[in-house]
Amino acid sequence: MDGALLLLDVDGVLNPVRRSSPRFRRFECVVEGEGFRLLLDPRHGAKLIALRRETGVALTWATTWGERANQEIGPKIGLPPLPVVPIDGDPPRPHGVNLKTWHVAEYVRGRPFVWLDDDLGPADLEYLHGHPGVGDFLVVAVDPRDGLGDAHLDAARRWLTTPRRQISW
C-alpha cells in the first residue's frame, strides 16, 4: 500500500516481558547510564524487511526508545536505521489515551498505517478514529508476555495488501 507506515513499538512487542521461546536472545544495553535487559528475536528484522519488500510499507519506530531504537534495537535484529515518530513532552489528551497515541496521530498525516503495540485500548482507538488527519489504520495488539509473532505480521500483511476504497465526501 503506497505511503503506508508500519509503526513498531519495542517493549512488549520486540522485547517481550518473558522469554516465550528459545528464539529470543538476551542482550544488555546501557542508555543514559541505566542498564536494560532485552529479549530480542534476531529473526524479527528479516521478517519485517520481507514485509516491507512485499507491501511497500515504511517501517517506522513508534516507541519511547526514540532514536535509541536505531542504536540499541535495530542492529541487534538486523534492521537498518528507521524513521522515528517523535515522542517528546506530555501533551494534554483524553483520559486513558496512551502518550504515544497523540504523537502518532500528529505524525501520520493521513497516511494509512498498521501499528504493532502492546499497550493500546478502546480510548486510543476512539482518539485515532476522531482525530483529523488520521485515515485508515489497523492496530495489531501484541501480548507483552509473548511479543511479536508471525500471526501479527500476517495480520499486517493482509491489511496492507487489501485494496481500500477511497471515500469522497
Coordinates of C-alpha atoms in Angstrom, one line a residue:
M1 CA 0.0 0.0 0.0
D2 CA 1.7 3.1 -1.2
G3 CA 2.7 5.6 1.5
A4 CA 1.6 3.2 4.3
L5 CA 3.5 3.0 7.6
L6 CA 4.2 0.1 9.9
L7 CA 4.7 1.5 13.4
L8 CA 6.8 -0.6 15.7
D9 CA 6.9 -0.5 19.4
V10 CA 9.8 -2.0 21.3
D11 CA 8.9 -3.0 24.9
G12 CA 6.2 -5.7 24.9
V13 CA 6.4 -6.1 21.1
L14 CA 10.0 -6.7 20.0
N15 CA 11.1 -7.0 23.7
P16 CA 8.6 -9.2 25.5
V17 CA 8.4 -9.4 29.3
R18 CA 9.4 -13.0 29.3
R19 CA 11.3 -15.4 27.2
S20 CA 8.4 -17.1 25.4
S21 CA 10.5 -19.1 23.0
P22 CA 14.2 -20.1 22.6
R23 CA 14.4 -17.9 19.6
F24 CA 14.7 -14.9 21.9
R25 CA 18.2 -14.0 22.9
R26 CA 19.3 -11.9 25.9
F27 CA 21.0 -8.6 25.4
E28 CA 22.2 -5.9 27.7
C29 CA 22.5 -2.3 26.9
V30 CA 23.1 1.0 28.8
V31 CA 21.1 4.0 27.9
E32 CA 21.9 7.3 29.7
G33 CA 23.7 5.4 32.5
E34 CA 20.8 3.0 33.1
G35 CA 21.2 -0.7 32.3
F36 CA 18.5 -2.6 30.4
R37 CA 18.0 -6.3 29.8
L38 CA 16.4 -7.1 26.4
L39 CA 14.9 -10.2 25.0
L40 CA 15.1 -9.9 21.2
D41 CA 14.5 -12.4 18.3
P42 CA 17.2 -11.7 15.8
R43 CA 14.9 -13.1 13.0
H44 CA 12.4 -10.2 13.5
G45 CA 14.5 -7.9 11.4
A46 CA 14.4 -10.2 8.3
K47 CA 10.7 -10.8 8.7
L48 CA 10.0 -7.0 9.0
I49 CA 12.2 -6.3 6.0
A50 CA 10.4 -9.0 4.0
L51 CA 7.1 -7.4 4.9
R52 CA 8.4 -4.1 3.7
R53 CA 9.5 -5.6 0.4
E54 CA 6.2 -7.4 -0.1
T55 CA 3.9 -4.4 0.7
G56 CA 6.0 -1.3 0.2
V57 CA 5.3 -0.2 3.8
A58 CA 7.7 2.2 5.5
L59 CA 8.9 0.7 8.8
T60 CA 8.9 3.4 11.5
W61 CA 9.7 3.3 15.2
A62 CA 6.8 4.3 17.5
T63 CA 8.4 3.8 20.8
T64 CA 9.6 5.8 23.8
W65 CA 13.0 4.5 22.9
G66 CA 13.0 7.1 20.2
E67 CA 16.3 7.3 18.2
R68 CA 17.9 4.9 20.7
A69 CA 15.9 2.2 19.0
N70 CA 18.1 2.7 15.9
Q71 CA 21.2 2.3 18.1
E72 CA 20.2 -0.4 20.5
I73 CA 17.4 -2.5 19.0
G74 CA 17.6 -2.3 15.2
P75 CA 21.2 -3.5 14.9
K76 CA 20.6 -6.5 17.2
I77 CA 17.7 -7.8 15.0
G78 CA 19.1 -6.7 11.6
L79 CA 17.1 -3.6 10.9
P80 CA 18.7 -0.5 9.2
P81 CA 18.1 2.9 10.8
L82 CA 14.4 3.7 10.6
P83 CA 12.4 6.9 10.8
V84 CA 11.1 7.7 14.3
V85 CA 7.8 9.1 15.5
P86 CA 9.0 11.9 17.8
I87 CA 7.6 11.2 21.3
D88 CA 8.6 14.1 23.4
G89 CA 6.7 16.0 26.0
D90 CA 3.4 15.1 27.6
P91 CA 0.6 16.8 25.6
P92 CA -2.9 17.1 27.0
R93 CA -5.0 14.2 25.9
P94 CA -8.2 12.5 27.0
H95 CA -8.1 10.2 30.0
G96 CA -7.0 6.7 29.1
V97 CA -5.2 7.7 25.9
N98 CA -1.6 6.5 25.6
L99 CA 1.1 9.1 25.4
K100 CA 2.3 7.6 22.1
T101 CA -1.2 7.8 20.5
W102 CA -1.3 11.6 20.5
H103 CA 2.2 11.7 18.8
V104 CA 1.2 9.0 16.3
A105 CA -1.9 10.9 15.4
E106 CA 0.1 14.0 14.7
Y107 CA 2.8 12.1 12.7
V108 CA 0.8 10.0 10.3
R109 CA -0.7 13.0 8.3
G110 CA -3.4 11.0 6.6
R111 CA -1.1 8.1 5.6
P112 CA -2.6 4.6 6.2
F113 CA -0.8 2.7 9.0
V114 CA -0.5 -0.5 10.9
W115 CA 0.6 -0.1 14.5
L116 CA 2.1 -3.1 16.4
D117 CA 1.8 -2.2 20.1
D118 CA 1.0 -3.9 23.4
D119 CA -0.5 -1.0 25.3
L120 CA -3.4 0.4 23.4
G121 CA -7.0 0.2 24.3
P122 CA -10.5 1.4 23.3
A123 CA -9.7 5.1 24.3
D124 CA -6.7 5.0 21.9
L125 CA -8.8 3.7 19.0
E126 CA -11.6 6.2 19.7
Y127 CA -9.0 9.0 19.7
L128 CA -7.4 7.9 16.4
H129 CA -10.8 7.5 14.7
G130 CA -11.8 11.0 15.7
H131 CA -8.5 12.8 15.1
P132 CA -8.3 14.9 12.0
G133 CA -5.5 13.8 9.7
V134 CA -5.8 10.1 10.7
G135 CA -7.0 8.0 7.8
D136 CA -7.2 4.2 7.5
F137 CA -5.3 2.3 10.2
L138 CA -5.1 -1.1 11.9
V139 CA -3.9 -1.6 15.4
V140 CA -2.4 -5.1 16.0
A141 CA -2.5 -5.9 19.7
V142 CA 0.6 -7.8 20.8
D143 CA 0.6 -9.7 24.1
P144 CA 3.6 -8.3 26.0
R145 CA 4.3 -11.7 27.6
D146 CA 5.0 -13.3 24.2
G147 CA 6.0 -10.4 21.9
L148 CA 5.7 -10.2 18.1
G149 CA 4.7 -13.4 16.3
D150 CA 4.1 -14.5 12.8
A151 CA 0.3 -14.1 13.2
H152 CA 0.8 -10.4 14.0
L153 CA 2.8 -9.9 10.8
D154 CA 0.3 -11.9 8.8
A155 CA -2.5 -9.6 10.0
A156 CA -0.4 -6.6 9.0
R157 CA 0.3 -8.2 5.6
R158 CA -3.3 -8.9 4.9
W159 CA -4.4 -5.4 5.8
L160 CA -1.7 -3.8 3.8
T161 CA -2.4 -5.8 0.7
T162 CA -6.2 -5.4 0.8
P163 CA -7.4 -2.7 -1.6
R164 CA -9.0 0.2 0.1
R165 CA -11.9 2.2 -1.3
Q166 CA -11.3 5.9 -1.3
I167 CA -14.3 7.7 0.2
S168 CA -15.0 11.1 -1.1
W169 CA -17.4 13.5 0.7

